Amino acid sequence: MSSIFPRQAVYKLIVVQFGLTLLATAIAWIHSDVAAKSALLGGLTCAIPSAYFVWRAFRYSGARMADKVVQSLYQGEAWKFMLTALSFAVIFVRVEPLNVPALFVAFMTVQLGHLASARMTNF
């Protein structure tokens, strides 16, 4: 069962994203409780859809399942996008008070965190 991306390495990326979410929340907590809550929501807005994508994309493997692999990748990415957009919509409509800079900084930190974690896992 060899593949281009070892499954365990991809799962480590998700763990790193959730870890970065907690780190961003802790750092924002120094500023205020509202900033911490906003940072947590921003990090989870990135990490949860990414975890869903990984679960969806890596259900199938092998040459015989190539059509299902491709279909899973496209469906996973589409759902990831929709979950992210829906999360932001719900946050902006339902969460008050909200620290918007903390929300977006945490989201971007977690989003870009996969670059650093990919280097750590030698991709």
mmCIF file of N, CA and C in Angstrom, residues 4-110:
data_model
loop_
_atom_site.group_PDB
_atom_site.id
_atom_site.type_symbol
_atom_site.label_atom_id
_atom_site.label_comp_id
_atom_site.label_asym_id
_atom_site.label_seq_id
_atom_site.Cartn_x
_atom_site.Cartn_y
_atom_site.Cartn_z
ATOM 1 N N ILE A 4 1.655 8.313 -2.834
ATOM 2 C CA ILE A 4 2.496 9.502 -2.905
ATOM 3 C C ILE A 4 2.604 10.150 -1.526
ATOM 4 N N PHE A 5 1.486 10.289 -0.836
ATOM 5 C CA PHE A 5 1.467 10.885 0.497
ATOM 6 C C PHE A 5 1.091 9.805 1.497
ATOM 7 N N PRO A 6 2.015 9.425 2.372
ATOM 8 C CA PRO A 6 1.659 8.441 3.398
ATOM 9 C C PRO A 6 0.509 8.970 4.253
ATOM 10 N N ARG A 7 -0.455 8.126 4.495
ATOM 11 C CA ARG A 7 -1.648 8.573 5.230
ATOM 12 C C ARG A 7 -1.323 9.112 6.610
ATOM 13 N N GLN A 8 -0.404 8.480 7.299
ATOM 14 C CA GLN A 8 -0.092 8.952 8.651
ATOM 15 C C GLN A 8 0.492 10.355 8.627
ATOM 16 N N ALA A 9 1.281 10.678 7.596
ATOM 17 C CA ALA A 9 1.834 12.034 7.501
ATOM 18 C C ALA A 9 0.724 13.054 7.296
ATOM 19 N N VAL A 10 -0.289 12.702 6.524
ATOM 20 C CA VAL A 10 -1.400 13.621 6.288
ATOM 21 C C VAL A 10 -2.196 13.813 7.571
ATOM 22 N N TYR A 11 -2.375 12.742 8.331
ATOM 23 C CA TYR A 11 -3.085 12.874 9.599
ATOM 24 C C TYR A 11 -2.283 13.728 10.586
ATOM 25 N N LYS A 12 -0.965 13.672 10.511
ATOM 26 C CA LYS A 12 -0.132 14.531 11.362
ATOM 27 C C LYS A 12 -0.359 15.994 11.035
ATOM 28 N N LEU A 13 -0.586 16.291 9.753
ATOM 29 C CA LEU A 13 -0.863 17.673 9.364
ATOM 30 C C LEU A 13 -2.120 18.194 10.052
ATOM 31 N N ILE A 14 -3.119 17.348 10.168
ATOM 32 C CA ILE A 14 -4.365 17.747 10.824
ATOM 33 C C ILE A 14 -4.133 17.970 12.312
ATOM 34 N N VAL A 15 -3.347 17.107 12.930
ATOM 35 C CA VAL A 15 -3.017 17.278 14.348
ATOM 36 C C VAL A 15 -2.273 18.594 14.556
ATOM 37 N N VAL A 16 -1.365 18.920 13.654
ATOM 38 C CA VAL A 16 -0.629 20.191 13.737
ATOM 39 C C VAL A 16 -1.603 21.362 13.616
ATOM 40 N N GLN A 17 -2.583 21.252 12.722
ATOM 41 C CA GLN A 17 -3.547 22.340 12.577
ATOM 42 C C GLN A 17 -4.367 22.543 13.850
ATOM 43 N N PHE A 18 -4.797 21.463 14.471
ATOM 44 C CA PHE A 18 -5.532 21.610 15.727
ATOM 45 C C PHE A 18 -4.613 22.144 16.836
ATOM 46 N N GLY A 19 -3.352 21.736 16.830
ATOM 47 C CA GLY A 19 -2.390 22.272 17.798
ATOM 48 C C GLY A 19 -2.163 23.759 17.612
ATOM 49 N N LEU A 20 -2.053 24.192 16.353
ATOM 50 C CA LEU A 20 -1.903 25.625 16.077
ATOM 51 C C LEU A 20 -3.145 26.410 16.495
ATOM 52 N N THR A 21 -4.302 25.785 16.377
ATOM 53 C CA THR A 21 -5.533 26.425 16.836
ATOM 54 C C THR A 21 -5.467 26.693 18.333
ATOM 55 N N LEU A 22 -5.025 25.697 19.085
ATOM 56 C CA LEU A 22 -4.908 25.878 20.532
ATOM 57 C C LEU A 22 -3.834 26.907 20.891
ATOM 58 N N LEU A 23 -2.725 26.897 20.154
ATOM 59 C CA LEU A 23 -1.662 27.869 20.392
ATOM 60 C C LEU A 23 -2.135 29.292 20.100
ATOM 61 N N ALA A 24 -2.816 29.484 18.991
ATOM 62 C CA ALA A 24 -3.345 30.814 18.655
ATOM 63 C C ALA A 24 -4.355 31.277 19.691
ATOM 64 N N THR A 25 -5.162 30.341 20.185
ATOM 65 C CA THR A 25 -6.137 30.681 21.218
ATOM 66 C C THR A 25 -5.442 31.109 22.502
ATOM 67 N N ALA A 26 -4.408 30.391 22.886
ATOM 68 C CA ALA A 26 -3.675 30.734 24.113
ATOM 69 C C ALA A 26 -3.000 32.094 23.992
ATOM 70 N N ILE A 27 -2.415 32.365 22.843
ATOM 71 C CA ILE A 27 -1.763 33.670 22.650
ATOM 72 C C ILE A 27 -2.798 34.788 22.642
ATOM 73 N N ALA A 28 -3.942 34.572 22.004
ATOM 74 C CA ALA A 28 -4.991 35.596 21.972
ATOM 75 C C ALA A 28 -5.605 35.809 23.346
ATOM 76 N N TRP A 29 -5.566 34.787 24.179
ATOM 77 C CA TRP A 29 -6.135 34.895 25.518
ATOM 78 C C TRP A 29 -5.373 35.918 26.358
ATOM 79 N N ILE A 30 -4.107 36.132 26.015
ATOM 80 C CA ILE A 30 -3.330 37.166 26.694
ATOM 81 C C ILE A 30 -3.978 38.532 26.497
ATOM 82 N N HIS A 31 -4.558 38.726 25.321
ATOM 83 C CA HIS A 31 -5.202 40.005 25.014
ATOM 84 C C HIS A 31 -6.559 40.123 25.705
ATOM 85 N N SER A 32 -7.441 39.137 25.462
ATOM 86 C CA SER A 32 -8.763 39.161 26.102
ATOM 87 C C SER A 32 -9.486 37.841 25.871
ATOM 88 N N ASP A 33 -10.560 37.651 26.604
ATOM 89 C CA ASP A 33 -11.380 36.454 26.421
ATOM 90 C C ASP A 33 -12.069 36.448 25.057
ATOM 91 N N VAL A 34 -12.494 37.629 24.613
ATOM 92 C CA VAL A 34 -13.157 37.741 23.314
ATOM 93 C C VAL A 34 -12.178 37.381 22.201
ATOM 94 N N ALA A 35 -10.948 37.857 22.304
ATOM 95 C CA ALA A 35 -9.935 37.532 21.300
ATOM 96 C C ALA A 35 -9.643 36.035 21.297
ATOM 97 N N ALA A 36 -9.614 35.422 22.468
ATOM 98 C CA ALA A 36 -9.356 33.984 22.558
ATOM 99 C C ALA A 36 -10.485 33.197 21.909
ATOM 100 N N LYS A 37 -11.719 33.579 22.197
ATOM 101 C CA LYS A 37 -12.862 32.892 21.590
ATOM 102 C C LYS A 37 -12.848 33.073 20.070
ATOM 103 N N SER A 38 -12.533 34.261 19.621
ATOM 104 C CA SER A 38 -12.476 34.540 18.190
ATOM 105 C C SER A 38 -11.357 33.754 17.518
ATOM 106 N N ALA A 39 -10.207 33.676 18.171
ATOM 107 C CA ALA A 39 -9.086 32.906 17.623
ATOM 108 C C ALA A 39 -9.429 31.421 17.564
ATOM 109 N N LEU A 40 -10.085 30.916 18.593
ATOM 110 C CA LEU A 40 -10.496 29.513 18.588
ATOM 111 C C LEU A 40 -11.444 29.234 17.422
ATOM 112 N N LEU A 41 -12.408 30.112 17.223
ATOM 113 C CA LEU A 41 -13.345 29.942 16.110
ATOM 114 C C LEU A 41 -12.634 30.029 14.762
ATOM 115 N N GLY A 42 -11.681 30.953 14.642
ATOM 116 C CA GLY A 42 -10.928 31.081 13.395
ATOM 117 C C GLY A 42 -10.099 29.850 13.100
ATOM 118 N N GLY A 43 -9.434 29.322 14.108
ATOM 119 C CA GLY A 43 -8.637 28.121 13.920
ATOM 120 C C GLY A 43 -9.487 26.914 13.580
ATOM 121 N N LEU A 44 -10.609 26.768 14.271
ATOM 122 C CA LEU A 44 -11.496 25.639 13.988
ATOM 123 C C LEU A 44 -12.157 25.763 12.616
ATOM 124 N N THR A 45 -12.366 27.002 12.164
ATOM 125 C CA THR A 45 -12.928 27.221 10.831
ATOM 126 C C THR A 45 -11.995 26.697 9.754
ATOM 127 N N CYS A 46 -10.720 26.638 10.033
ATOM 128 C CA CYS A 46 -9.762 26.072 9.099
ATOM 129 C C CYS A 46 -9.535 24.582 9.353
ATOM 130 N N ALA A 47 -9.369 24.192 10.600
ATOM 131 C CA ALA A 47 -8.965 22.828 10.934
ATOM 132 C C ALA A 47 -10.070 21.792 10.698
ATOM 133 N N ILE A 48 -11.297 22.107 11.023
ATOM 134 C CA ILE A 48 -12.380 21.129 10.868
ATOM 135 C C ILE A 48 -12.643 20.810 9.396
ATOM 136 N N PRO A 49 -12.796 21.810 8.515
ATOM 137 C CA PRO A 49 -12.954 21.463 7.095
ATOM 138 C C PRO A 49 -11.738 20.724 6.521
ATOM 139 N N SER A 50 -10.541 21.037 6.987
ATOM 140 C CA SER A 50 -9.356 20.314 6.526
ATOM 141 C C SER A 50 -9.395 18.856 6.965
ATOM 142 N N ALA A 51 -9.827 18.620 8.190
ATOM 143 C CA ALA A 51 -9.945 17.248 8.680
ATOM 144 C C ALA A 51 -10.997 16.483 7.874
ATOM 145 N N TYR A 52 -12.092 17.143 7.545
ATOM 146 C CA TYR A 52 -13.113 16.504 6.719
ATOM 147 C C TYR A 52 -12.545 16.156 5.344
ATOM 148 N N PHE A 53 -11.784 17.080 4.757
ATOM 149 C CA PHE A 53 -11.178 16.830 3.453
ATOM 150 C C PHE A 53 -10.257 15.615 3.497
ATOM 151 N N VAL A 54 -9.419 15.546 4.508
ATOM 152 C CA VAL A 54 -8.493 14.411 4.621
ATOM 153 C C VAL A 54 -9.262 13.113 4.779
ATOM 154 N N TRP A 55 -10.279 13.108 5.613
ATOM 155 C CA TRP A 55 -11.094 11.908 5.786
ATOM 156 C C TRP A 55 -11.725 11.496 4.464
ATOM 157 N N ARG A 56 -12.258 12.478 3.742
ATOM 158 C CA ARG A 56 -12.945 12.190 2.482
ATOM 159 C C ARG A 56 -11.966 11.767 1.388
ATOM 160 N N ALA A 57 -10.836 12.460 1.293
ATOM 161 C CA ALA A 57 -9.905 12.250 0.185
ATOM 162 C C ALA A 57 -9.141 10.940 0.293
ATOM 163 N N PHE A 58 -8.903 10.462 1.488
ATOM 164 C CA PHE A 58 -8.064 9.282 1.666
ATOM 165 C C PHE A 58 -8.862 8.024 2.023
ATOM 166 N N ARG A 59 -10.122 7.990 1.623
ATOM 167 C CA ARG A 59 -10.914 6.785 1.846
ATOM 168 C C ARG A 59 -10.525 5.673 0.881
ATOM 169 N N TYR A 60 -10.112 6.032 -0.309
ATOM 170 C CA TYR A 60 -9.790 5.053 -1.336
ATOM 171 C C TYR A 60 -8.316 5.173 -1.715
ATOM 172 N N SER A 61 -7.750 4.075 -2.196
ATOM 173 C CA SER A 61 -6.383 4.108 -2.705
ATOM 174 C C SER A 61 -6.208 2.961 -3.691
ATOM 175 N N GLY A 62 -5.195 3.081 -4.523
ATOM 176 C CA GLY A 62 -4.894 2.025 -5.481
ATOM 177 C C GLY A 62 -5.347 2.365 -6.877
ATOM 178 N N ALA A 63 -4.712 1.718 -7.846
ATOM 179 C CA ALA A 63 -4.995 1.988 -9.252
ATOM 180 C C ALA A 63 -6.406 1.569 -9.648
ATOM 181 N N ARG A 64 -6.915 0.512 -9.054
ATOM 182 C CA ARG A 64 -8.264 0.048 -9.398
ATOM 183 C C ARG A 64 -9.351 1.000 -8.933
ATOM 184 N N MET A 65 -9.022 1.796 -7.965
ATOM 185 C CA MET A 65 -9.994 2.743 -7.404
ATOM 186 C C MET A 65 -9.731 4.171 -7.887
ATOM 187 N N ALA A 66 -8.984 4.337 -8.963
ATOM 188 C CA ALA A 66 -8.558 5.666 -9.412
ATOM 189 C C ALA A 66 -9.736 6.614 -9.625
ATOM 190 N N ASP A 67 -10.811 6.118 -10.211
ATOM 191 C CA ASP A 67 -11.959 6.992 -10.438
ATOM 192 C C ASP A 67 -12.590 7.442 -9.124
ATOM 193 N N LYS A 68 -12.645 6.552 -8.138
ATOM 194 C CA LYS A 68 -13.195 6.924 -6.831
ATOM 195 C C LYS A 68 -12.252 7.866 -6.077
ATOM 196 N N VAL A 69 -10.946 7.686 -6.251
ATOM 197 C CA VAL A 69 -9.971 8.570 -5.609
ATOM 198 C C VAL A 69 -10.159 9.991 -6.122
ATOM 199 N N VAL A 70 -10.239 10.133 -7.434
ATOM 200 C CA VAL A 70 -10.401 11.461 -8.030
ATOM 201 C C VAL A 70 -11.728 12.077 -7.611
ATOM 202 N N GLN A 71 -12.784 11.283 -7.639
ATOM 203 C CA GLN A 71 -14.094 11.772 -7.233
ATOM 204 C C GLN A 71 -14.079 12.215 -5.763
ATOM 205 N N SER A 72 -13.424 11.460 -4.917
ATOM 206 C CA SER A 72 -13.339 11.813 -3.496
ATOM 207 C C SER A 72 -12.559 13.102 -3.295
ATOM 208 N N LEU A 73 -11.494 13.283 -4.060
ATOM 209 C CA LEU A 73 -10.719 14.521 -3.951
ATOM 210 C C LEU A 73 -11.567 15.736 -4.313
ATOM 211 N N TYR A 74 -12.279 15.656 -5.433
ATOM 212 C CA TYR A 74 -13.118 16.784 -5.852
ATOM 213 C C TYR A 74 -14.252 17.043 -4.870
ATOM 214 N N GLN A 75 -14.913 15.993 -4.423
ATOM 215 C CA GLN A 75 -16.006 16.170 -3.474
ATOM 216 C C GLN A 75 -15.498 16.690 -2.137
ATOM 217 N N GLY A 76 -14.361 16.169 -1.701
ATOM 218 C CA GLY A 76 -13.787 16.636 -0.441
ATOM 219 C C GLY A 76 -13.416 18.102 -0.487
ATOM 220 N N GLU A 77 -12.822 18.531 -1.582
ATOM 221 C CA GLU A 77 -12.436 19.941 -1.708
ATOM 222 C C GLU A 77 -13.662 20.842 -1.801
ATOM 223 N N ALA A 78 -14.681 20.402 -2.520
ATOM 224 C CA ALA A 78 -15.912 21.194 -2.615
ATOM 225 C C ALA A 78 -16.568 21.341 -1.239
ATOM 226 N N TRP A 79 -16.647 20.241 -0.499
ATOM 227 C CA TRP A 79 -17.239 20.306 0.834
ATOM 228 C C TRP A 79 -16.389 21.127 1.788
ATOM 229 N N LYS A 80 -15.071 21.037 1.647
ATOM 230 C CA LYS A 80 -14.179 21.837 2.497
ATOM 231 C C LYS A 80 -14.460 23.324 2.272
ATOM 232 N N PHE A 81 -14.577 23.716 1.024
ATOM 233 C CA PHE A 81 -14.868 25.114 0.705
ATOM 234 C C PHE A 81 -16.216 25.534 1.281
ATOM 235 N N MET A 82 -17.237 24.693 1.095
ATOM 236 C CA MET A 82 -18.567 25.034 1.601
ATOM 237 C C MET A 82 -18.596 25.094 3.129
ATOM 238 N N LEU A 83 -17.932 24.160 3.790
ATOM 239 C CA LEU A 83 -17.890 24.181 5.253
ATOM 240 C C LEU A 83 -17.185 25.428 5.779
ATOM 241 N N THR A 84 -16.108 25.826 5.103
ATOM 242 C CA THR A 84 -15.384 27.028 5.513
ATOM 243 C C THR A 84 -16.256 28.266 5.345
ATOM 244 N N ALA A 85 -16.889 28.393 4.190
ATOM 245 C CA ALA A 85 -17.757 29.550 3.937
ATOM 246 C C ALA A 85 -18.935 29.572 4.912
ATOM 247 N N LEU A 86 -19.541 28.412 5.143
ATOM 248 C CA LEU A 86 -20.662 28.326 6.080
ATOM 249 C C LEU A 86 -20.227 28.681 7.501
ATOM 250 N N SER A 87 -19.044 28.232 7.886
ATOM 251 C CA SER A 87 -18.532 28.547 9.225
ATOM 252 C C SER A 87 -18.361 30.051 9.403
ATOM 253 N N PHE A 88 -17.754 30.705 8.412
ATOM 254 C CA PHE A 88 -17.592 32.157 8.509
ATOM 255 C C PHE A 88 -18.948 32.860 8.542
ATOM 256 N N ALA A 89 -19.893 32.413 7.743
ATOM 257 C CA ALA A 89 -21.219 33.031 7.726
ATOM 258 C C ALA A 89 -21.887 32.911 9.092
ATOM 259 N N VAL A 90 -21.837 31.725 9.676
ATOM 260 C CA VAL A 90 -22.461 31.517 10.987
ATOM 261 C C VAL A 90 -21.757 32.358 12.050
ATOM 262 N N ILE A 91 -20.445 32.405 11.999
ATOM 263 C CA ILE A 91 -19.692 33.190 12.986
ATOM 264 C C ILE A 91 -20.073 34.659 12.906
ATOM 265 N N PHE A 92 -20.105 35.214 11.687
ATOM 266 C CA PHE A 92 -20.401 36.647 11.559
ATOM 267 C C PHE A 92 -21.848 36.988 11.894
ATOM 268 N N VAL A 93 -22.750 36.050 11.728
ATOM 269 C CA VAL A 93 -24.154 36.313 12.022
ATOM 270 C C VAL A 93 -24.477 36.059 13.496
ATOM 271 N N ARG A 94 -23.896 35.014 14.086
ATOM 272 C CA ARG A 94 -24.328 34.574 15.407
ATOM 273 C C ARG A 94 -23.413 34.929 16.581
ATOM 274 N N VAL A 95 -22.139 35.179 16.319
ATOM 275 C CA VAL A 95 -21.202 35.374 17.428
ATOM 276 C C VAL A 95 -21.015 36.868 17.683
ATOM 277 N N GLU A 96 -21.312 37.225 18.936
ATOM 278 C CA GLU A 96 -21.101 38.604 19.333
ATOM 279 C C GLU A 96 -20.769 38.623 20.817
ATOM 280 N N PRO A 97 -19.797 39.301 21.281
ATOM 281 C CA PRO A 97 -18.840 40.130 20.552
ATOM 282 C C PRO A 97 -17.807 39.265 19.819
ATOM 283 N N LEU A 98 -17.217 39.854 18.806
ATOM 284 C CA LEU A 98 -16.262 39.140 17.973
ATOM 285 C C LEU A 98 -15.059 40.040 17.701
ATOM 286 N N ASN A 99 -13.876 39.467 17.864
ATOM 287 C CA ASN A 99 -12.640 40.173 17.528
ATOM 288 C C ASN A 99 -12.213 39.679 16.144
ATOM 289 N N VAL A 100 -12.566 40.461 15.120
ATOM 290 C CA VAL A 100 -12.350 40.035 13.734
ATOM 291 C C VAL A 100 -10.870 39.836 13.411
ATOM 292 N N PRO A 101 -9.965 40.732 13.840
ATOM 293 C CA PRO A 101 -8.548 40.473 13.550
ATOM 294 C C PRO A 101 -8.046 39.155 14.150
ATOM 295 N N ALA A 102 -8.453 38.837 15.372
ATOM 296 C CA ALA A 102 -8.036 37.574 15.999
ATOM 297 C C ALA A 102 -8.595 36.384 15.220
ATOM 298 N N LEU A 103 -9.825 36.491 14.759
ATOM 299 C CA LEU A 103 -10.448 35.431 13.971
ATOM 300 C C LEU A 103 -9.635 35.153 12.708
ATOM 301 N N PHE A 104 -9.315 36.206 11.955
ATOM 302 C CA PHE A 104 -8.614 36.010 10.689
ATOM 303 C C PHE A 104 -7.135 35.664 10.870
ATOM 304 N N VAL A 105 -6.506 36.207 11.898
ATOM 305 C CA VAL A 105 -5.095 35.853 12.140
ATOM 306 C C VAL A 105 -4.987 34.378 12.507
ATOM 307 N N ALA A 106 -5.879 33.892 13.341
ATOM 308 C CA ALA A 106 -5.855 32.472 13.705
ATOM 309 C C ALA A 106 -6.161 31.608 12.485
ATOM 310 N N PHE A 107 -7.138 32.012 11.687
ATOM 311 C CA PHE A 107 -7.466 31.253 10.483
ATOM 312 C C PHE A 107 -6.256 31.174 9.553
ATOM 313 N N MET A 108 -5.603 32.296 9.319
ATOM 314 C CA MET A 108 -4.445 32.305 8.420
ATOM 315 C C MET A 108 -3.266 31.541 9.008
ATOM 316 N N THR A 109 -3.084 31.628 10.315
ATOM 317 C CA THR A 109 -2.005 30.883 10.967
ATOM 318 C C THR A 109 -2.194 29.387 10.784
ATOM 319 N N VAL A 110 -3.400 28.914 11.015
ATOM 320 C CA VAL A 110 -3.674 27.492 10.857
ATOM 321 C C VAL A 110 -3.604 27.095 9.380
#
